[in-house]
Amino acid sequence: MDDVLPFLLDLNGEELYELLTLYDHPERPIIPDIRFNLASLTDTNAEKEFRFDVRGVLELARLFELPDYPNRNYDMMQRFGRSPSALSRLFSHIVLYVYDRYQEIIYFQKRVCAERIQMYCDAVHACGAPTKNVFGFIDGTKIPVCRPRARPGKKENLQKQVYSGHKRVHCMNFQAVVVPDDLAIHCWGPMEGRRHDITTLRESKLADYLADHHDVFNGYIIYGDPAYVFGVGLQGRWSVDESEEFQQDDELSQRICGVEVR
């Protein structure tokens, strides 16, 4: 130390700062030296961890974890032996790959719906809905996000764009149609959180899609809450009025809503 001290005293402020930065190494998490091997798991362990047996996981996607609870990239580091940043890149790559390959059926499962649409209507009617032509239920969902910052060199208020005054949270909007067998036959998004459900519906062009495939959807409707106005293949909740006719319509809406929330 006595030999180093005179050397340090001869350095100016800038040189001393550069020297100190050489020793300022941030502490990083220890990445275990392991490699994930699905074949080493039994079907029982695979079902508990991924909700599928080994064969089912292989059919879905290799290295695509589907746990019973959300995991952080740091948590998965212990299993896969990869850094959180590498796991993030792998996850993003898989998501983009799946969407690019299956975006048509992610948008709408027309083949499945064509085969089962009457079965869906019968199931909705059997649960108490007075109508016999409702085969699915549409709604939007808001996924919370971190408050975004403006992009470099851009004067933009992204926090305002994604803030939902109704939910009081920064979020992104997604739209889905669910049918009685719990399939989400239509998924679309995301959109800025400040947008209304009717705007999301218009931008998704779902009504146009139903009209273009009238050979499948003619005479059938998707039911939604009051945010969804009546359109081709769509029915929002009937309005309430003092007249007997609209009171009956409201009773009809209540019975269908009872089916939707089951």
XYZ file of N, CA and C in Angstrom, residues 4-209:
618
model
N 1.939 2.149 -3.441
C 0.871 2.607 -4.333
C 0.466 4.040 -4.025
N 0.560 4.456 -2.752
C 0.080 5.767 -2.340
C 0.750 6.917 -3.088
N 2.085 6.950 -3.247
C 2.692 8.057 -4.019
C 2.178 8.107 -5.454
N 1.936 6.930 -6.034
C 1.418 6.889 -7.409
C 0.029 7.510 -7.487
N -0.814 7.222 -6.509
C -2.163 7.774 -6.504
C -2.148 9.281 -6.292
N -1.220 9.760 -5.466
C -1.156 11.190 -5.184
C -0.736 11.985 -6.411
N -0.016 11.357 -7.328
C 0.437 12.050 -8.539
C -0.649 12.135 -9.610
N -1.757 11.411 -9.441
C -2.825 11.407 -10.444
C -3.726 12.615 -10.267
N -4.176 13.170 -11.386
C -5.167 14.241 -11.289
C -6.556 13.620 -11.121
N -7.572 14.462 -11.002
C -8.916 13.968 -10.727
C -9.466 13.061 -11.808
N -9.235 13.434 -13.077
C -9.770 12.634 -14.187
C -9.093 11.270 -14.266
N -7.775 11.250 -14.066
C -7.044 9.984 -14.116
C -7.446 9.073 -12.952
N -7.674 9.667 -11.791
C -8.087 8.880 -10.631
C -9.474 8.283 -10.850
N -10.355 9.064 -11.468
C -11.711 8.565 -11.748
C -11.672 7.374 -12.709
N -10.851 7.486 -13.766
C -10.733 6.399 -14.733
C -10.169 5.142 -14.078
N -9.234 5.329 -13.163
C -8.643 4.183 -12.472
C -9.672 3.486 -11.584
N -10.478 4.287 -10.885
C -11.476 3.698 -9.990
C -12.560 2.951 -10.753
N -12.908 3.451 -11.942
C -13.954 2.773 -12.721
C -13.512 1.385 -13.170
N -12.190 1.165 -13.270
C -11.702 -0.164 -13.655
C -12.010 -1.205 -12.588
N -12.141 -0.749 -11.340
C -12.399 -1.669 -10.235
C -13.864 -1.649 -9.791
N -14.661 -0.865 -10.497
C -16.082 -0.758 -10.120
C -16.900 -1.761 -10.944
N -16.846 -3.011 -10.566
C -17.569 -4.052 -11.284
C -18.911 -4.311 -10.590
N -20.025 -4.162 -11.292
C -21.321 -4.433 -10.656
C -21.461 -5.913 -10.306
N -22.072 -6.162 -9.187
C -22.287 -7.546 -8.759
C -23.401 -8.176 -9.598
N -23.135 -9.331 -10.165
C -24.098 -9.996 -11.033
C -24.571 -11.295 -10.384
N -25.792 -11.717 -10.709
C -26.286 -12.979 -10.140
C -25.487 -14.168 -10.663
N -25.373 -15.182 -9.846
C -24.662 -16.398 -10.245
C -25.587 -17.249 -11.107
N -25.138 -17.549 -12.313
C -25.934 -18.370 -13.227
C -25.498 -19.818 -13.062
N -26.397 -20.706 -12.645
C -25.997 -22.101 -12.408
C -25.548 -22.784 -13.691
N -24.556 -23.647 -13.567
C -24.017 -24.375 -14.724
C -24.839 -25.645 -14.933
N -26.064 -25.473 -15.411
C -26.943 -26.610 -15.675
C -27.548 -26.445 -17.060
N -28.051 -27.542 -17.587
C -28.750 -27.524 -18.860
C -30.067 -28.265 -18.685
N -31.135 -27.633 -19.104
C -32.460 -28.211 -18.933
C -32.606 -29.451 -19.807
N -33.090 -30.551 -19.212
C -33.284 -31.799 -19.944
C -34.683 -32.312 -19.649
N -35.597 -32.069 -20.556
C -36.988 -32.474 -20.356
C -37.128 -33.985 -20.274
N -36.288 -34.707 -20.993
C -36.391 -36.166 -21.015
C -36.100 -36.787 -19.653
N -35.428 -36.049 -18.773
C -35.107 -36.590 -17.453
C -36.278 -36.487 -16.482
N -37.339 -35.781 -16.860
C -38.504 -35.625 -15.997
C -39.496 -36.760 -16.214
N -40.202 -37.134 -15.156
C -41.310 -38.080 -15.289
C -42.565 -37.321 -15.696
N -43.563 -38.031 -16.182
C -44.812 -37.380 -16.566
C -45.469 -36.696 -15.373
N -45.344 -37.307 -14.188
C -45.943 -36.719 -12.982
C -45.298 -35.377 -12.657
N -43.965 -35.320 -12.682
C -43.277 -34.058 -12.404
C -43.566 -33.020 -13.477
N -43.613 -33.452 -14.736
C -43.886 -32.518 -15.828
C -45.275 -31.910 -15.697
N -46.260 -32.723 -15.315
C -47.621 -32.209 -15.158
C -47.705 -31.211 -14.013
N -46.962 -31.438 -12.934
C -46.993 -30.514 -11.807
C -46.319 -29.186 -12.144
N -45.267 -29.236 -12.952
C -44.514 -28.020 -13.244
C -45.020 -27.280 -14.473
N -45.513 -28.021 -15.479
C -45.883 -27.397 -16.745
C -47.343 -27.594 -17.129
N -48.081 -28.371 -16.333
C -49.492 -28.681 -16.597
C -49.676 -29.646 -17.771
N -48.610 -30.187 -18.314
C -48.661 -31.160 -19.404
C -47.658 -32.276 -19.111
N -47.922 -33.471 -19.669
C -46.918 -34.521 -19.556
C -45.747 -34.202 -20.482
N -44.721 -35.047 -20.452
C -43.508 -34.764 -21.223
C -43.819 -34.667 -22.708
N -44.629 -35.577 -23.205
C -44.968 -35.549 -24.626
C -45.742 -34.286 -24.981
N -46.649 -33.873 -24.078
C -47.425 -32.663 -24.335
C -46.563 -31.419 -24.401
N -45.558 -31.351 -23.512
C -44.656 -30.197 -23.533
C -43.857 -30.163 -24.831
N -43.400 -31.324 -25.278
C -42.641 -31.386 -26.525
C -43.486 -30.970 -27.715
N -44.765 -31.317 -27.683
C -45.642 -30.949 -28.787
C -45.933 -29.453 -28.793
N -45.981 -28.843 -27.614
C -46.235 -27.394 -27.566
C -45.019 -26.615 -28.041
N -43.935 -26.754 -27.331
C -42.698 -26.061 -27.729
C -41.597 -26.455 -26.771
N -40.426 -26.685 -27.309
C -39.277 -26.975 -26.452
C -38.854 -25.687 -25.731
N -38.484 -25.884 -24.487
C -38.028 -24.770 -23.655
C -39.057 -23.657 -23.542
N -40.345 -24.026 -23.554
C -41.392 -23.011 -23.405
C -42.147 -23.343 -22.133
N -41.803 -22.683 -21.040
C -42.336 -23.048 -19.732
C -43.753 -22.534 -19.545
N -44.648 -23.409 -19.065
C -46.034 -23.040 -18.776
C -46.347 -23.419 -17.332
N -45.890 -22.646 -16.361
C -46.105 -22.996 -14.959
C -47.512 -22.652 -14.495
N -47.846 -23.110 -13.293
C -49.146 -22.786 -12.713
C -49.178 -21.364 -12.175
N -48.054 -20.708 -12.102
C -47.995 -19.346 -11.586
C -46.962 -18.571 -12.401
N -47.090 -17.255 -12.482
C -46.131 -16.475 -13.283
C -44.719 -16.570 -12.719
N -43.762 -16.643 -13.586
C -42.352 -16.689 -13.199
C -41.608 -15.495 -13.756
N -40.656 -15.006 -12.987
C -39.752 -13.993 -13.495
C -38.606 -14.685 -14.225
N -37.948 -13.931 -15.091
C -36.789 -14.496 -15.783
C -35.715 -14.927 -14.791
N -35.599 -14.183 -13.692
C -34.608 -14.550 -12.677
C -34.938 -15.903 -12.061
N -36.239 -16.169 -11.836
C -36.636 -17.459 -11.264
C -36.296 -18.611 -12.214
N -36.505 -18.403 -13.500
C -36.252 -19.466 -14.478
C -34.767 -19.673 -14.737
N -33.947 -18.716 -14.329
C -32.503 -18.847 -14.495
C -31.985 -20.085 -13.769
N -32.566 -20.404 -12.623
C -32.123 -21.546 -11.842
C -32.421 -22.864 -12.545
N -33.426 -22.883 -13.410
C -33.796 -24.119 -14.100
C -33.043 -24.286 -15.414
N -32.966 -23.207 -16.194
C -32.441 -23.330 -17.544
C -30.956 -22.990 -17.669
N -30.372 -22.394 -16.628
C -28.960 -22.064 -16.709
C -28.651 -20.995 -17.736
N -29.554 -20.047 -17.896
C -29.376 -18.925 -18.821
C -29.626 -17.627 -18.062
N -28.980 -16.568 -18.496
C -29.147 -15.278 -17.827
C -30.553 -14.739 -18.070
N -31.056 -13.861 -17.196
C -32.390 -13.277 -17.418
C -32.529 -12.591 -18.763
N -31.480 -11.892 -19.220
C -31.570 -11.219 -20.517
C -31.666 -12.232 -21.655
N -30.924 -13.342 -21.561
C -31.005 -14.381 -22.593
C -32.381 -15.031 -22.600
N -32.943 -15.285 -21.424
C -34.285 -15.864 -21.342
C -35.323 -14.916 -21.922
N -35.134 -13.620 -21.695
C -36.062 -12.633 -22.247
C -36.026 -12.652 -23.771
N -34.828 -12.737 -24.335
C -34.704 -12.790 -25.799
C -35.310 -14.073 -26.358
N -35.100 -15.192 -25.668
C -35.681 -16.459 -26.110
C -37.202 -16.403 -26.082
N -37.749 -15.838 -25.011
C -39.203 -15.744 -24.895
C -39.781 -14.870 -26.003
N -39.153 -13.715 -26.247
C -39.636 -12.820 -27.301
C -39.556 -13.493 -28.668
N -38.487 -14.250 -28.895
C -38.339 -14.951 -30.178
C -39.455 -15.979 -30.367
N -39.768 -16.732 -29.304
C -40.820 -17.748 -29.401
C -42.175 -17.096 -29.649
N -42.453 -15.995 -28.947
C -43.735 -15.306 -29.131
C -43.888 -14.824 -30.569
N -42.849 -14.201 -31.109
C -42.911 -13.711 -32.490
C -43.024 -14.860 -33.486
N -42.328 -15.952 -33.214
C -42.396 -17.113 -34.107
C -43.811 -17.701 -34.133
N -44.390 -17.885 -32.942
C -45.747 -18.449 -32.868
C -46.749 -17.533 -33.552
N -46.614 -16.214 -33.333
C -47.572 -15.290 -33.945
C -47.421 -15.257 -35.462
N -46.182 -15.206 -35.954
C -45.973 -15.168 -37.403
C -46.521 -16.420 -38.083
N -46.415 -17.546 -37.422
C -46.845 -18.805 -38.037
C -48.348 -19.032 -37.900
N -48.929 -18.579 -36.784
C -50.332 -18.913 -36.517
C -51.223 -17.685 -36.358
N -50.824 -16.539 -36.920
C -51.591 -15.322 -36.678
C -53.018 -15.414 -37.210
N -53.245 -16.183 -38.262
C -54.599 -16.292 -38.814
C -55.544 -16.974 -37.840
N -55.114 -18.077 -37.221
C -56.001 -18.770 -36.290
C -55.993 -18.106 -34.918
N -54.953 -17.329 -34.598
C -54.995 -16.553 -33.362
C -56.059 -15.470 -33.475
N -56.154 -14.859 -34.658
C -57.174 -13.826 -34.861
C -58.573 -14.426 -34.765
N -58.825 -15.553 -35.433
C -60.137 -16.196 -35.311
C -60.022 -17.663 -35.723
N -60.555 -18.532 -34.858
C -60.568 -19.969 -35.125
C -61.806 -20.314 -35.955
N -61.766 -19.950 -37.229
C -62.954 -20.126 -38.067
C -63.304 -21.598 -38.271
N -62.316 -22.438 -38.479
C -62.597 -23.852 -38.730
C -63.262 -24.503 -37.526
N -62.717 -24.252 -36.335
C -63.300 -24.815 -35.118
C -64.709 -24.280 -34.907
N -64.877 -22.980 -35.120
C -66.185 -22.362 -34.909
C -67.211 -22.909 -35.899
N -66.812 -23.113 -37.146
C -67.739 -23.634 -38.147
C -68.233 -25.025 -37.778
N -67.359 -25.823 -37.169
C -67.733 -27.182 -36.793
C -68.619 -27.217 -35.551
N -68.483 -26.238 -34.653
C -69.135 -26.327 -33.343
C -70.130 -25.207 -33.063
N -70.373 -24.320 -34.010
C -71.146 -23.120 -33.712
C -72.546 -23.440 -33.206
N -73.202 -24.434 -33.788
C -74.537 -24.787 -33.314
C -74.472 -25.417 -31.927
N -73.429 -26.187 -31.667
C -73.242 -26.762 -30.339
C -73.046 -25.658 -29.306
N -72.303 -24.602 -29.667
C -72.116 -23.477 -28.762
C -73.453 -22.802 -28.454
N -74.247 -22.573 -29.487
C -75.550 -21.928 -29.288
C -76.443 -22.770 -28.388
N -76.447 -24.070 -28.604
C -77.267 -24.966 -27.779
C -76.804 -24.936 -26.327
N -75.489 -24.863 -26.115
C -74.959 -24.834 -24.751
C -75.342 -23.545 -24.038
N -75.263 -22.409 -24.740
C -75.654 -21.124 -24.145
C -77.136 -21.127 -23.809
N -77.955 -21.646 -24.708
C -79.403 -21.699 -24.470
C -79.732 -22.646 -23.318
N -79.015 -23.763 -23.227
C -79.267 -24.735 -22.162
C -78.925 -24.186 -20.790
N -78.028 -23.190 -20.736
C -77.648 -22.587 -19.453
C -78.623 -21.512 -18.999
N -79.651 -21.231 -19.793
C -80.668 -20.278 -19.362
C -80.871 -19.087 -20.248
N -80.046 -18.908 -21.274
C -80.236 -17.773 -22.180
C -81.484 -17.994 -23.026
N -82.368 -16.991 -23.135
C -83.602 -17.169 -23.909
C -83.371 -17.229 -25.413
N -82.266 -16.665 -25.886
C -81.983 -16.693 -27.319
C -81.297 -18.006 -27.697
N -81.403 -18.355 -28.964
C -80.856 -19.622 -29.445
C -79.750 -19.428 -30.481
N -79.295 -18.191 -30.651
C -78.284 -17.948 -31.679
C -77.032 -17.253 -31.156
N -76.850 -17.179 -29.830
C -75.628 -16.617 -29.244
C -74.608 -17.739 -29.098
N -73.461 -17.592 -29.752
C -72.458 -18.660 -29.680
C -71.199 -18.254 -28.924
N -71.013 -16.968 -28.629
C -69.814 -16.534 -27.928
C -70.018 -15.207 -27.230
N -69.042 -14.848 -26.405
C -69.114 -13.614 -25.621
C -67.825 -12.819 -25.834
N -67.987 -11.536 -26.127
C -66.848 -10.668 -26.409
C -66.610 -9.705 -25.250
N -65.351 -9.443 -24.973
C -65.008 -8.459 -23.942
C -63.549 -8.055 -24.128
N -63.230 -6.926 -23.549
C -61.857 -6.452 -23.568
C -61.210 -6.652 -22.213
N -59.907 -6.740 -22.199
C -59.175 -6.856 -20.946
C -57.981 -5.920 -20.984
N -57.616 -5.397 -19.829
C -56.516 -4.439 -19.722
C -55.364 -5.089 -18.963
N -54.214 -5.149 -19.604
C -53.021 -5.734 -18.994
C -52.122 -4.602 -18.500
N -51.894 -4.495 -17.186
C -51.054 -3.407 -16.656
C -49.632 -3.459 -17.208
N -49.054 -2.287 -17.415
C -47.672 -2.164 -17.884
C -46.956 -1.127 -17.034
N -45.636 -1.130 -17.110
C -44.857 -0.085 -16.450
C -45.092 1.250 -17.151
N -44.924 2.319 -16.425
C -45.097 3.640 -17.033
C -44.002 3.874 -18.066
N -44.361 4.040 -19.330
C -43.337 4.172 -20.378
C -42.745 5.575 -20.423
N -41.512 5.646 -20.871
C -40.849 6.928 -21.086
C -40.853 7.261 -22.571
N -40.678 8.523 -22.870
C -40.612 8.949 -24.269
C -39.366 8.364 -24.928
N -39.473 8.059 -26.195
C -38.326 7.555 -26.945
C -37.294 8.669 -27.124
N -36.020 8.307 -27.238
C -34.972 9.337 -27.384
C -35.250 10.246 -28.573
N -35.215 11.550 -28.313
C -35.430 12.528 -29.377
C -36.879 12.766 -29.736
N -37.808 12.116 -29.025
C -39.233 12.273 -29.320
C -39.917 13.027 -28.186
N -40.723 14.016 -28.551
C -41.512 14.737 -27.558
C -42.906 14.124 -27.531
N -43.065 13.093 -26.717
C -44.329 12.371 -26.668
C -44.653 12.005 -25.225
N -45.922 11.946 -24.935
C -46.379 11.588 -23.595
C -46.985 10.186 -23.655
N -46.120 9.182 -23.628
C -46.598 7.809 -23.735
C -47.382 7.380 -22.503
N -47.078 7.986 -21.353
C -47.838 7.641 -20.154
C -49.309 8.013 -20.325
N -49.564 9.139 -20.946
C -50.943 9.555 -21.191
C -51.621 8.621 -22.182
N -50.866 8.137 -23.165
C -51.437 7.262 -24.184
C -51.917 5.940 -23.595
N -51.184 5.388 -22.650
C -51.517 4.058 -22.138
C -52.262 4.107 -20.807
N -52.612 5.300 -20.327
C -53.293 5.391 -19.028
C -54.798 5.260 -19.204
N -55.388 4.335 -18.452
C -56.835 4.149 -18.455
C -57.436 4.914 -17.285
N -58.214 5.948 -17.594
C -58.856 6.701 -16.526
C -59.910 5.893 -15.808
N -60.500 4.922 -16.495
C -61.530 4.077 -15.882
C -60.917 3.125 -14.858
N -59.832 2.460 -15.242
C -59.186 1.503 -14.341
C -58.106 2.155 -13.479
N -57.717 3.400 -13.823
C -56.676 4.127 -13.095
C -55.359 3.336 -13.056
N -54.931 2.916 -14.242
C -53.700 2.146 -14.344
C -53.131 2.320 -15.749
N -51.817 2.244 -15.866
C -51.180 2.218 -17.181
C -51.308 0.800 -17.726
N -51.830 0.664 -18.922
C -52.152 -0.675 -19.412
C -52.241 -0.696 -20.933
N -52.389 -1.907 -21.468
C -52.655 -2.130 -22.879
C -53.965 -2.898 -23.000
N -54.735 -2.586 -24.044
C -56.028 -3.235 -24.267
C -55.888 -4.447 -25.178
N -56.591 -5.511 -24.818
C -56.714 -6.683 -25.671
C -58.191 -7.059 -25.763
N -58.555 -7.696 -26.863
C -59.945 -8.086 -27.097
C -60.002 -9.580 -27.375
N -61.026 -10.246 -26.823
C -61.156 -11.688 -27.027
C -62.624 -12.076 -27.099
N -62.878 -13.175 -27.792
C -64.203 -13.799 -27.836
C -64.051 -15.205 -27.274
N -64.856 -15.514 -26.256
C -64.798 -16.816 -25.592
C -66.087 -17.572 -25.875
N -65.968 -18.874 -26.087
C -67.115 -19.731 -26.384
C -67.323 -20.707 -25.228
N -68.452 -21.430 -25.193
C -68.796 -22.252 -24.025
C -67.788 -23.328 -23.641
N -66.956 -23.800 -24.570
C -65.972 -24.819 -24.186
C -64.657 -24.197 -23.716
N -64.707 -22.905 -23.343
C -63.577 -22.176 -22.749
C -62.472 -21.840 -23.742
N -62.710 -22.008 -25.025
C -61.726 -21.593 -26.019
C -61.858 -20.097 -26.295
N -60.734 -19.424 -26.421
C -60.736 -18.036 -26.895
C -60.576 -18.103 -28.413
N -61.689 -18.071 -29.137
C -61.628 -18.283 -30.583
C -61.197 -17.023 -31.330
N -61.134 -15.896 -30.639
C -60.669 -14.657 -31.263
C -59.830 -13.885 -30.266
N -58.644 -13.459 -30.687
C -57.778 -12.618 -29.862
C -57.206 -11.517 -30.741
N -57.206 -10.303 -30.211
C -56.646 -9.180 -30.964
C -56.100 -8.134 -30.007
N -55.009 -7.508 -30.412
C -54.401 -6.449 -29.614
C -52.892 -6.447 -29.834
N -52.180 -5.566 -29.113
C -52.697 -4.635 -28.110
C -53.038 -3.273 -28.695
N -53.731 -2.483 -27.859
C -54.023 -1.084 -28.153
C -53.774 -0.256 -26.906
N -53.599 1.050 -27.101
C -53.317 1.916 -25.959
C -54.429 1.809 -24.914
N -54.014 1.859 -23.648
C -54.964 1.678 -22.563
C -56.043 2.734 -22.481
N -55.823 3.910 -23.065
C -56.829 4.970 -22.981
C -57.991 4.735 -23.938
N -57.851 3.785 -24.854
C -58.888 3.548 -25.848
C -60.080 2.815 -25.246
N -61.271 3.143 -25.767
C -62.504 2.494 -25.336
C -62.652 1.149 -26.039
N -63.467 0.268 -25.439
C -63.678 -1.056 -26.034
C -64.243 -0.966 -27.446
N -65.099 0.010 -27.702
C -65.703 0.124 -29.028
C -64.650 0.520 -30.064
N -63.644 1.299 -29.633
C -62.543 1.646 -30.539
C -61.702 0.417 -30.848
N -61.440 -0.379 -29.828
C -60.706 -1.626 -30.047
C -61.460 -2.536 -31.000
N -62.778 -2.610 -30.841
C -63.599 -3.434 -31.736
C -63.505 -2.937 -33.172
N -63.590 -1.622 -33.347
C -63.531 -1.067 -34.701
C -62.172 -1.328 -35.349
N -61.107 -1.123 -34.594
C -59.774 -1.322 -35.149
C -59.482 -2.797 -35.433
N -60.090 -3.689 -34.680
C -59.861 -5.121 -34.904
C -60.545 -5.634 -36.158
N -61.562 -4.875 -36.648
C -62.312 -5.252 -37.852
C -63.003 -6.606 -37.696
N -63.416 -6.919 -36.465
C -64.092 -8.191 -36.227
C -65.440 -8.247 -36.929
N -66.192 -7.132 -36.900
C -67.496 -7.107 -37.572
C -67.341 -7.349 -39.071
N -66.302 -6.771 -39.668
C -66.047 -7.004 -41.094
C -65.714 -8.471 -41.356
N -64.967 -9.070 -40.447
C -64.602 -10.480 -40.606
C -65.846 -11.360 -40.563
